[in-house]
XYZ file of C-alpha atoms in Angstrom:
715
model
C 102.003 30.872 83.141
C 102.565 28.249 80.445
C 100.806 29.028 77.150
C 99.584 25.771 75.564
C 98.648 27.333 72.187
C 101.671 25.745 70.512
C 100.586 22.245 71.587
C 97.844 22.450 68.927
C 100.333 23.170 66.174
C 100.096 20.404 63.562
C 103.636 20.254 62.239
C 102.922 17.903 59.346
C 100.158 20.172 57.982
C 100.463 23.774 59.102
C 103.313 25.935 57.861
C 101.999 29.166 59.367
C 101.718 29.739 63.104
C 97.890 29.828 62.977
C 95.474 26.942 63.615
C 92.029 27.568 62.098
C 88.953 25.819 63.494
C 85.439 25.914 62.008
C 82.327 26.339 64.151
C 81.212 23.184 66.015
C 84.452 21.382 65.145
C 87.323 20.353 67.386
C 91.064 19.764 67.310
C 93.422 17.816 69.530
C 96.715 18.793 71.125
C 99.879 16.724 71.192
C 99.691 13.658 73.440
C 101.108 14.496 76.880
C 101.893 12.488 79.987
C 100.331 13.243 83.343
C 103.812 13.932 84.654
C 104.360 16.659 82.048
C 100.980 18.355 82.604
C 101.482 18.407 86.384
C 104.952 19.840 85.880
C 103.807 22.800 83.764
C 100.851 23.546 86.027
C 102.898 23.541 89.203
C 106.183 24.972 87.898
C 104.607 27.656 85.719
C 101.830 28.577 88.167
C 99.180 27.403 85.743
C 98.399 27.096 82.040
C 96.643 29.375 79.560
C 95.250 29.383 76.002
C 94.134 32.272 73.763
C 91.823 32.199 70.698
C 89.941 34.670 68.510
C 86.533 33.419 69.693
C 84.715 31.424 72.348
C 85.671 27.797 72.910
C 85.529 24.868 75.313
C 88.714 23.164 76.489
C 88.655 19.576 77.750
C 91.331 17.217 79.026
C 90.829 13.566 78.056
C 92.626 10.423 79.164
C 93.590 8.645 75.927
C 93.440 5.075 77.273
C 89.701 5.005 78.014
C 88.460 8.394 76.772
C 87.436 9.487 80.252
C 86.968 13.204 80.901
C 89.395 14.741 83.398
C 88.090 18.311 83.278
C 86.097 20.623 81.010
C 85.881 24.416 81.068
C 84.449 27.223 78.897
C 86.614 30.118 77.803
C 86.311 33.517 79.388
C 86.655 36.467 76.975
C 88.362 34.241 74.400
C 90.872 33.096 77.017
C 91.333 30.067 79.220
C 93.377 29.954 82.414
C 93.959 27.204 84.948
C 96.012 28.398 87.895
C 97.867 25.970 90.081
C 95.574 26.720 93.039
C 92.642 25.565 90.857
C 94.394 22.289 90.024
C 92.118 19.820 91.794
C 91.869 16.875 89.404
C 93.870 13.649 89.544
C 96.551 12.846 86.969
C 98.698 9.707 86.868
C 102.311 10.314 85.854
C 102.547 7.509 83.286
C 99.092 7.862 81.717
C 98.644 9.783 78.455
C 96.287 12.733 77.966
C 95.202 15.147 75.234
C 93.605 18.582 75.316
C 90.569 18.918 73.021
C 89.563 22.394 71.814
C 85.941 22.847 70.614
C 84.760 25.939 68.696
C 81.346 26.910 70.094
C 79.531 29.556 68.036
C 81.912 30.734 65.335
C 85.045 29.959 63.368
C 88.072 30.579 65.530
C 91.848 30.825 65.163
C 94.612 29.842 67.566
C 97.582 32.173 67.184
C 100.443 29.935 68.242
C 103.406 32.258 67.723
C 104.627 33.969 70.881
C 106.082 37.004 69.087
C 104.852 38.629 65.910
C 108.447 38.832 64.839
C 111.800 39.114 66.599
C 114.125 40.734 64.119
C 116.247 42.962 66.365
C 117.035 41.401 69.703
C 119.894 42.906 71.619
C 121.959 40.278 73.405
C 122.291 40.577 77.147
C 125.715 41.623 78.371
C 126.275 38.536 80.512
C 125.535 36.052 77.713
C 127.890 33.139 77.284
C 128.175 30.804 74.299
C 127.552 27.239 75.448
C 128.302 25.665 72.096
C 127.726 26.083 68.393
C 125.383 23.982 66.323
C 127.214 21.001 64.825
C 127.347 20.281 61.115
C 128.987 17.187 59.600
C 132.666 17.530 58.670
C 134.391 15.711 55.812
C 135.033 12.696 58.065
C 131.331 12.023 58.511
C 129.444 9.881 56.043
C 126.469 11.356 54.221
C 124.406 8.607 55.812
C 125.084 10.050 59.286
C 123.705 13.529 58.563
C 120.426 12.811 60.388
C 122.420 12.967 63.618
C 123.034 16.671 62.879
C 119.914 17.890 61.056
C 116.892 16.553 59.218
C 115.719 18.172 56.000
C 117.334 20.012 53.104
C 120.195 22.239 54.137
C 123.082 23.772 52.217
C 126.013 24.962 54.246
C 129.542 26.276 53.895
C 132.157 28.077 55.954
C 132.549 31.806 55.309
C 134.635 34.611 56.773
C 132.643 37.470 58.297
C 134.434 40.344 60.063
C 137.644 38.321 60.112
C 136.002 35.272 61.760
C 135.010 31.986 60.157
C 131.349 31.092 60.561
C 128.882 28.528 59.243
C 126.629 29.886 56.505
C 123.384 27.939 56.106
C 120.899 28.160 53.241
C 117.339 26.930 53.816
C 115.244 26.932 50.656
C 111.649 25.731 51.091
C 111.356 22.734 53.386
C 111.795 22.780 57.173
C 115.152 21.886 58.718
C 114.986 20.148 62.081
C 117.882 20.731 64.502
C 116.186 18.808 67.315
C 118.754 16.063 66.821
C 121.411 14.085 68.662
C 124.089 16.740 68.162
C 122.078 19.947 68.275
C 119.413 19.432 70.926
C 120.325 20.503 74.466
C 119.491 19.026 77.882
C 118.003 22.203 79.330
C 117.077 20.828 82.755
C 120.546 19.314 83.262
C 122.361 22.554 82.355
C 120.101 24.508 84.717
C 120.534 22.033 87.564
C 124.282 21.446 87.362
C 125.776 24.625 85.863
C 125.483 28.335 86.626
C 123.111 29.270 83.772
C 119.813 30.970 84.548
C 118.576 31.699 81.029
C 118.933 29.945 77.681
C 118.654 31.305 74.127
C 118.775 29.924 70.618
C 120.900 32.573 68.909
C 121.701 33.113 65.237
C 122.212 35.763 62.574
C 119.291 35.677 60.160
C 118.183 37.035 56.808
C 114.817 36.058 55.314
C 111.406 35.040 56.620
C 110.792 31.858 58.603
C 108.866 30.199 61.378
C 110.967 28.787 64.232
C 109.456 25.979 66.285
C 110.865 25.269 69.733
C 110.425 21.531 70.232
C 110.401 19.658 73.503
C 111.554 16.045 73.782
C 109.903 14.280 76.685
C 109.576 10.534 77.390
C 106.112 10.573 75.816
C 107.330 12.077 72.534
C 108.285 15.266 70.703
C 105.983 18.265 70.451
C 106.120 22.010 69.779
C 105.927 24.275 72.835
C 106.684 27.629 71.205
C 106.398 29.054 67.687
C 108.142 32.272 66.648
C 108.105 34.167 63.327
C 111.410 35.753 62.362
C 111.712 38.267 59.538
C 114.687 40.371 58.462
C 115.496 42.078 55.160
C 119.158 42.361 56.119
C 121.308 40.251 58.412
C 119.913 40.609 61.957
C 120.799 39.015 65.283
C 118.011 36.820 66.652
C 117.681 35.255 70.068
C 114.762 33.083 71.099
C 114.258 32.521 74.852
C 114.100 28.830 75.764
C 112.330 27.505 78.892
C 114.689 25.574 81.139
C 112.366 23.133 82.883
C 112.142 20.584 80.056
C 114.512 17.647 79.722
C 115.641 18.248 76.125
C 114.928 21.142 73.749
C 115.677 21.675 70.070
C 114.522 23.985 67.286
C 113.144 23.507 63.794
C 113.273 26.270 61.179
C 110.678 26.426 58.419
C 111.357 29.108 55.776
C 108.329 30.935 54.379
C 110.782 32.328 51.806
C 114.360 31.161 51.086
C 116.453 32.247 54.059
C 120.047 32.446 55.219
C 121.374 31.691 58.694
C 124.807 32.343 60.139
C 126.430 31.249 63.351
C 123.757 29.108 65.025
C 124.590 28.815 68.739
C 123.168 28.040 72.136
C 123.803 31.027 74.410
C 123.086 31.397 78.108
C 122.596 34.061 80.724
C 124.811 33.277 83.711
C 124.191 33.840 87.379
C 127.951 34.086 87.818
C 129.635 36.815 85.771
C 133.137 35.885 86.935
C 133.451 32.749 84.759
C 136.867 32.703 83.084
C 138.140 30.546 80.252
C 140.394 27.653 81.175
C 143.193 25.919 79.298
C 142.184 22.598 77.758
C 144.681 19.770 77.154
C 143.508 17.014 74.769
C 145.534 13.825 75.282
C 145.779 11.130 72.619
C 147.791 7.923 72.944
C 148.994 6.869 69.489
C 150.408 3.519 68.440
C 150.984 2.791 64.742
C 147.904 4.801 63.790
C 148.869 6.415 60.451
C 145.879 8.762 60.288
C 146.095 10.144 63.809
C 147.817 13.391 62.808
C 145.457 14.048 59.896
C 142.465 13.448 62.157
C 143.787 15.910 64.726
C 144.555 18.567 62.111
C 140.976 18.238 60.859
C 139.636 18.626 64.415
C 141.887 21.659 64.967
C 140.699 23.356 61.796
C 137.037 22.851 62.665
C 137.514 23.595 66.363
C 138.995 26.967 65.420
C 135.868 27.654 63.354
C 133.544 26.983 66.262
C 135.211 28.445 69.311
C 138.077 30.396 70.857
C 138.972 27.726 73.441
C 142.615 27.842 74.516
C 143.379 24.195 73.712
C 146.461 22.082 73.013
C 146.828 18.511 71.726
C 149.389 16.193 73.305
C 149.996 13.167 71.069
C 151.876 10.585 73.111
C 153.583 8.412 70.500
C 154.095 4.950 72.000
C 155.313 3.497 68.706
C 157.791 6.381 68.132
C 156.834 6.525 64.450
C 155.578 10.131 64.276
C 157.882 12.989 63.334
C 158.233 15.159 66.442
C 159.280 18.064 64.170
C 155.624 18.289 63.117
C 154.764 19.731 66.534
C 153.191 23.202 66.445
C 151.685 25.798 68.740
C 148.548 23.628 68.957
C 150.094 20.141 68.831
C 152.931 18.480 70.746
C 154.222 15.047 69.725
C 155.828 13.193 72.644
C 157.816 9.986 71.957
C 157.100 7.581 74.804
C 157.978 4.132 76.091
C 155.217 1.738 75.035
C 153.296 1.411 78.276
C 150.024 1.043 76.436
C 147.058 3.377 76.500
C 147.396 3.813 80.249
C 151.014 4.938 80.028
C 150.261 7.272 77.137
C 147.321 8.999 78.802
C 149.143 9.324 82.131
C 152.211 10.756 80.358
C 149.988 13.322 78.636
C 148.232 14.128 81.911
C 151.616 14.765 83.557
C 152.479 17.184 80.734
C 149.136 18.970 81.176
C 149.713 19.221 84.928
C 153.229 20.568 84.435
C 151.993 23.213 81.960
C 149.140 24.411 84.194
C 146.227 23.160 82.105
C 142.957 23.265 84.038
C 140.786 20.855 82.021
C 141.960 17.624 80.427
C 140.424 15.305 77.835
C 141.397 11.726 76.930
C 140.581 10.569 73.399
C 141.496 7.429 71.404
C 143.793 7.727 68.392
C 141.375 5.887 66.075
C 138.260 7.688 67.330
C 136.125 9.906 65.119
C 135.090 12.888 67.236
C 133.259 16.065 66.253
C 134.786 19.385 67.436
C 131.415 20.593 68.790
C 131.428 17.578 71.120
C 134.648 18.939 72.609
C 133.221 22.469 72.817
C 130.042 21.286 74.561
C 131.870 19.159 77.159
C 134.314 22.016 77.812
C 131.499 24.555 78.392
C 129.703 22.163 80.710
C 132.774 21.794 82.942
C 133.645 25.501 82.691
C 130.236 26.513 84.071
C 130.162 23.808 86.730
C 131.369 24.519 90.256
C 131.667 20.821 91.141
C 135.317 19.955 90.452
C 134.542 16.209 90.575
C 132.169 16.534 87.611
C 133.391 14.882 84.391
C 131.861 14.250 80.958
C 131.943 10.786 79.426
C 131.097 10.455 75.745
C 128.896 7.834 74.134
C 130.307 5.297 71.683
C 128.886 4.791 68.194
C 129.693 1.971 65.773
C 131.972 3.098 62.918
C 130.333 0.599 60.542
C 126.816 1.665 61.482
C 127.098 5.327 62.381
C 123.554 5.607 63.775
C 124.048 2.757 66.262
C 124.865 3.997 69.753
C 126.870 1.073 71.130
C 126.736 2.459 74.655
C 126.353 5.686 76.628
C 127.761 5.271 80.096
C 128.801 2.100 81.886
C 129.366 0.788 85.377
C 131.557 -1.953 86.814
C 130.213 -4.753 88.998
C 132.072 -8.059 88.540
C 132.407 -6.956 84.934
C 131.687 -4.020 82.625
C 128.008 -3.249 82.146
C 127.318 -0.807 79.297
C 124.218 1.392 79.525
C 121.815 2.577 76.813
C 123.118 0.007 74.333
C 122.260 -0.190 70.633
C 119.957 2.812 70.510
C 119.309 4.622 67.243
C 120.903 8.093 67.363
C 118.312 9.353 64.857
C 115.488 8.733 67.310
C 114.940 11.829 69.512
C 113.859 9.604 72.416
C 117.432 8.270 72.583
C 118.381 11.639 74.088
C 115.828 11.106 76.856
C 116.821 7.500 77.508
C 120.470 8.525 77.858
C 119.565 10.883 80.701
C 117.839 8.219 82.769
C 120.332 6.303 84.903
C 119.409 4.436 88.064
C 120.529 6.340 91.168
C 122.449 3.373 92.552
C 124.463 2.960 89.337
C 127.946 4.405 89.792
C 129.218 5.130 86.284
C 132.833 5.355 85.173
C 134.143 7.524 82.333
C 135.385 5.706 79.240
C 138.630 7.010 77.778
C 137.561 7.139 74.133
C 135.965 10.476 75.192
C 136.532 11.625 78.769
C 136.890 15.231 79.969
C 137.620 16.228 83.571
C 139.131 18.956 85.741
C 142.879 18.768 86.314
C 143.968 18.461 89.929
C 147.375 17.431 91.237
C 145.597 15.448 93.977
C 144.026 13.056 91.459
C 144.991 9.419 91.982
C 146.518 7.933 88.836
C 145.681 4.391 87.681
C 147.969 1.396 87.897
C 149.977 0.564 84.727
C 147.316 -1.674 83.173
C 148.720 -1.219 79.634
C 145.134 -1.150 78.285
C 141.695 -2.202 79.523
C 140.444 -1.209 82.944
C 142.480 1.971 83.430
C 139.422 4.186 82.956
C 137.480 2.194 85.575
C 140.372 2.454 88.016
C 140.796 6.216 87.448
C 137.083 7.048 87.775
C 136.331 5.064 90.900
C 139.448 6.018 92.840
C 138.747 9.722 92.263
C 134.969 9.529 92.775
C 134.185 11.433 89.578
C 130.604 12.533 89.073
C 130.059 11.278 85.532
C 127.626 13.130 83.262
C 126.386 12.229 79.773
C 125.660 14.982 77.232
C 123.921 14.670 73.883
C 126.352 15.114 71.028
C 129.382 14.179 73.138
C 130.396 10.970 71.439
C 133.007 9.196 69.366
C 132.850 6.495 66.714
C 134.779 3.267 67.322
C 135.069 -0.199 65.910
C 132.586 -2.537 67.578
C 134.045 -4.319 70.640
C 132.714 -7.678 69.399
C 135.058 -7.438 66.416
C 138.025 -6.586 68.632
C 137.664 -9.587 70.933
C 140.695 -11.877 70.773
C 143.045 -13.723 73.129
C 144.979 -10.534 73.932
C 141.966 -8.364 74.768
C 140.503 -11.154 76.923
C 143.828 -11.562 78.755
C 144.014 -7.837 79.475
C 140.459 -7.163 80.597
C 140.328 -10.238 82.864
C 143.602 -9.132 84.439
C 142.217 -5.661 85.163
C 138.923 -7.050 86.497
C 140.841 -9.106 89.062
C 142.967 -6.145 90.165
C 139.908 -3.876 90.497
C 138.517 -6.190 93.167
C 141.829 -6.069 94.993
C 142.544 -2.328 94.903
C 139.205 -0.440 94.597
C 137.527 -0.428 98.001
C 134.061 0.615 96.843
C 133.608 -2.570 94.763
C 133.360 -4.863 97.781
C 132.515 -4.729 101.481
C 135.244 -7.122 102.719
C 138.015 -9.437 101.540
C 135.670 -12.401 101.408
C 133.324 -10.592 99.019
C 136.273 -9.518 96.841
C 137.549 -13.099 96.530
C 134.046 -14.367 95.798
C 133.646 -11.795 92.991
C 136.994 -12.710 91.419
C 136.046 -16.410 91.455
C 132.763 -15.528 89.778
C 134.487 -13.468 87.069
C 137.005 -16.215 86.214
C 134.524 -19.094 86.217
C 131.846 -17.128 84.419
C 134.086 -16.176 81.492
C 135.681 -19.625 81.197
C 132.266 -21.327 81.104
C 130.936 -18.788 78.605
C 133.809 -19.360 76.176
C 133.621 -23.135 76.600
C 129.926 -23.023 75.680
C 130.885 -21.065 72.548
C 133.677 -23.598 71.707
C 136.205 -20.756 71.996
C 138.878 -22.732 73.820
C 141.626 -20.232 73.058
C 139.683 -17.458 74.818
C 138.895 -19.732 77.781
C 142.592 -20.557 78.176
C 143.432 -16.840 77.913
C 141.237 -16.188 80.973
C 143.228 -18.775 82.945
C 146.566 -17.419 81.696
C 145.508 -13.957 82.880
C 144.794 -15.322 86.356
C 148.176 -17.074 86.393
C 149.870 -13.765 85.514
C 148.216 -11.995 88.466
C 149.151 -14.825 90.843
C 152.847 -14.269 90.071
C 152.640 -11.042 92.047
C 153.870 -7.466 92.117
C 157.386 -7.984 90.738
C 156.122 -9.844 87.675
C 153.656 -6.991 86.971
C 156.329 -4.274 87.103
C 158.804 -6.266 84.997
C 156.200 -6.745 82.266
C 154.678 -3.266 82.035
C 155.218 -3.181 78.276
C 153.355 -6.506 77.868
C 154.662 -7.284 74.370
C 156.406 -10.539 75.333
C 153.598 -11.612 77.653
C 150.901 -11.111 75.015
C 153.000 -12.856 72.367
C 153.535 -15.890 74.613
C 149.857 -15.967 75.547
C 148.915 -15.939 71.867
C 151.210 -18.873 71.127
C 149.765 -20.945 73.977
C 146.118 -20.213 73.374
C 146.078 -20.550 69.596
C 147.054 -24.194 69.967
C 143.622 -24.841 71.467
C 141.641 -22.930 68.847
C 139.275 -24.948 66.643
C 138.343 -21.978 64.448
C 139.222 -22.401 60.779
C 138.485 -20.472 57.618
C 135.608 -22.014 55.718
C 135.165 -21.847 51.952
C 131.514 -21.880 51.017
C 129.156 -20.087 48.662
C 125.651 -18.705 49.181
C 125.467 -19.231 52.931
C 122.498 -17.475 54.432
C 123.416 -15.308 57.423
C 120.661 -16.380 59.756
C 120.242 -18.647 62.749
C 118.675 -21.973 61.812
C 116.231 -23.361 64.341
C 114.963 -26.916 64.475
C 114.171 -29.694 66.899
C 117.218 -28.962 69.062
C 116.213 -25.382 69.871
C 112.663 -26.459 70.641
C 114.050 -28.925 73.169
C 114.636 -26.033 75.569
C 110.888 -26.058 76.240
C 111.078 -29.494 77.831
C 111.770 -29.667 81.619
C 114.272 -32.513 81.078
C 116.242 -30.232 78.731
C 116.717 -27.581 81.400
C 118.151 -30.238 83.716
C 120.476 -31.491 80.952
C 121.661 -27.954 80.225
C 122.446 -27.366 83.883
C 124.336 -30.583 84.644
C 126.161 -30.859 81.309
C 127.056 -27.145 80.982
C 124.837 -26.676 77.944
C 125.884 -30.128 76.635
C 129.644 -29.444 76.479
C 130.269 -32.489 78.715
C 128.340 -34.756 76.336
C 130.487 -36.635 73.752
C 130.169 -35.380 70.188
C 128.676 -38.693 69.020
C 125.403 -37.670 70.688
C 125.270 -34.284 68.945
C 124.071 -32.966 65.618
C 126.650 -32.592 62.831
C 124.559 -30.022 61.013
C 126.451 -26.753 60.409
C 124.792 -23.836 62.152
C 125.170 -20.359 60.633
C 125.329 -17.288 62.871
C 125.041 -13.667 61.707
C 128.014 -11.451 61.007
C 129.708 -10.041 64.134
C 126.966 -11.516 66.287
C 127.481 -12.592 69.877
C 127.480 -16.388 69.879
C 124.541 -17.248 72.121
C 125.259 -20.655 73.757
C 121.570 -21.620 73.735
C 121.775 -22.153 69.971
C 124.683 -24.560 70.414
C 122.892 -27.044 72.658
C 123.617 -30.569 71.341
C 125.460 -29.198 68.309
C 129.004 -29.933 67.160
C 129.921 -26.918 65.045
C 128.827 -23.562 63.744
C 129.871 -21.008 61.124
C 130.185 -17.294 61.767
C 130.767 -14.537 59.225
C 133.463 -12.080 60.344
C 134.115 -10.048 57.207
C 132.174 -9.565 53.998
C 133.574 -12.670 52.284
C 135.108 -14.595 55.168
C 133.386 -17.402 57.055
C 134.861 -19.325 59.967
C 133.966 -22.798 61.206
C 134.258 -23.468 64.958
C 134.016 -27.023 66.311
C 133.275 -28.684 69.632
C 136.048 -30.618 71.426
C 135.474 -32.711 74.576
C 139.245 -33.103 75.087
C 139.810 -29.319 75.088
C 136.836 -28.837 77.397
C 138.191 -31.275 80.009
C 141.680 -29.787 79.769
C 140.376 -26.250 80.360
C 138.228 -27.352 83.306
C 141.219 -29.071 84.928
C 143.405 -25.957 84.558
C 140.560 -23.846 85.919
C 140.241 -25.930 89.110
C 144.010 -25.887 89.714
C 144.373 -22.121 89.333
C 141.211 -21.284 91.284
C 142.663 -23.314 94.153
C 145.911 -21.317 93.924
C 143.930 -18.047 93.930
C 142.011 -18.978 97.080
C 145.223 -20.067 98.784
C 147.342 -17.016 97.854
C 144.685 -14.291 97.839
C 145.688 -12.412 100.987
C 149.346 -12.396 99.972
C 148.762 -10.982 96.490
C 146.191 -8.567 97.902
C 148.867 -6.922 100.049
C 151.371 -6.856 97.164
C 149.016 -5.170 94.704
C 147.714 -2.709 97.283
C 151.305 -1.579 97.805
C 151.895 -1.405 94.040
C 148.697 0.550 93.497
C 149.626 3.120 96.136
C 152.993 3.694 94.458
C 151.535 4.439 91.016
C 148.784 6.760 92.236
C 151.349 9.575 92.214
C 153.219 11.273 89.370
C 156.556 10.372 90.961
C 155.749 6.654 90.785
C 154.922 6.879 87.081
C 158.045 8.940 86.330
C 160.120 5.866 87.224
C 158.430 3.991 84.366
C 158.732 6.830 81.853
């Protein structure tokens, strides 16, 4: 039975696990959804509440104040068994319990255990992962992703092992955060755990709140007092039916905590550790080795995983003599990120590694993220299961750029621009439409090694992760705290990145069967991709990017032999840059005191007129209208902002800030527009004419490079 005492715990007021209520007064519980209340009644075989006196408990719908049920206590207790559940609750509606003291002052004792200072760990316990604390690579301004409150921590050696030593003085420290909360229901459903515990070594006196994150909010479901004069082991049982759980520790006296971990009871005692290979493709990244050494040092503090880093050095600038028992540096032909990751995978396969992880050389990744993903795969019997990490913006470390993505005529990121400090982000990340088939992004991707895995084509970069995921039918999972920090993709967009991702998008619709039902649908999708991107860039006056899309199509149309002969791509990208830059109208602009905001005037209001919608449609957002009919006013767009074409209707130019003190002016050109449209029509006609021929060529090429032997020819 689920005890709802803790739902009345007022976290912002009460520091002791007792709620006092005077006679003839009332108090409210946390706001709950109908879905949650039904879940605890049915799953827990009812709900209960205990007080020190008589009371009345009511359930009220918050929207209109209507009464759902009302019941007097019996012998200072209230119970509602699931067989007595006969009232109607709507899943999305919000409800509150109201407790009324009838004849006397009463107290609600909300702690489940008077104190738990000497728990003995079960023999079959397994450490899922440690609690994460920021390392030296993390900015002070990102600490809210790890904990909230005042915390002092350091690494210490106890019994020959390094451990985290935490000092909590007076104020509560909340670990119900992006890195340290845990998706209890997902671990129960997908792995072999049957019990979960918050475990730590403790000295002092504190109240521990077990907090539940549900779509309707965050509330306390359990309160436990812990007290120990000397260092004691503490484990707090955690219910598994909730989506996300975290803990908050409030010291009643200054306290010390060592070795905070999530531990689990397993229903399979034969789980054995597996060897983990972490693959990084490096190219002229001077800090890659220092970053890895920092990860190694901290990873050793957290866990005893048998891991090894393979740094595949495509630029051949790293000293291979720096290899160690944990790190191997492999000089490699520059076949891009794809070639580097596949080379590392081949090494992992040859050395009998059982789990593999791909990680970017410029990524900032926390060692606990690696530990958590590893444990999830270790305790999972589904060999197709893989963990894909979220991406955060390096310049704004709280901004989750995306968590998960799927491919359908283009890349579609999920859960974009969510604030990692908001606990509800953890819930939103778990909700993915059933029909969405995610792929695992290679800035953080961990999977089980199998010699039967189909390797991707030599894409160089862009699209290899899509190819690899879909051909092998990975079951992609997202876990809180599994993430890496990258530079925003908007900043990286240039003629080379456009050339490469358009090229991969075309090939995906030729070689990945699940993306289309027949050849006609595949050709239709490719036409849509090419035209859509060309028109988008034309509307943004980015003629160099529009031409790069067409050049990418021309490259694919040259066929299989051209692809193999240009696997290194250096000459191709250089030539593409020379061609496309001739069409660029972007120039550096010297100006002072420009406000970084979008100006709106008569021209933006025009979109409300019906005639304007017709003009937009038949003139491609006015790009076919001569510049004499457009405004010469300079329009200013925010830094690193996507250039929305609707703001450029009937305008000749705009300014965009790219760096702190650099502004760039981009201008409209009717001549460049007509030239691009002509090239587009010519090459689309060639695509439609040659499609079946190139389809057969690339299918044959793809089959060759799905195996290790095919790739060995390139290495």
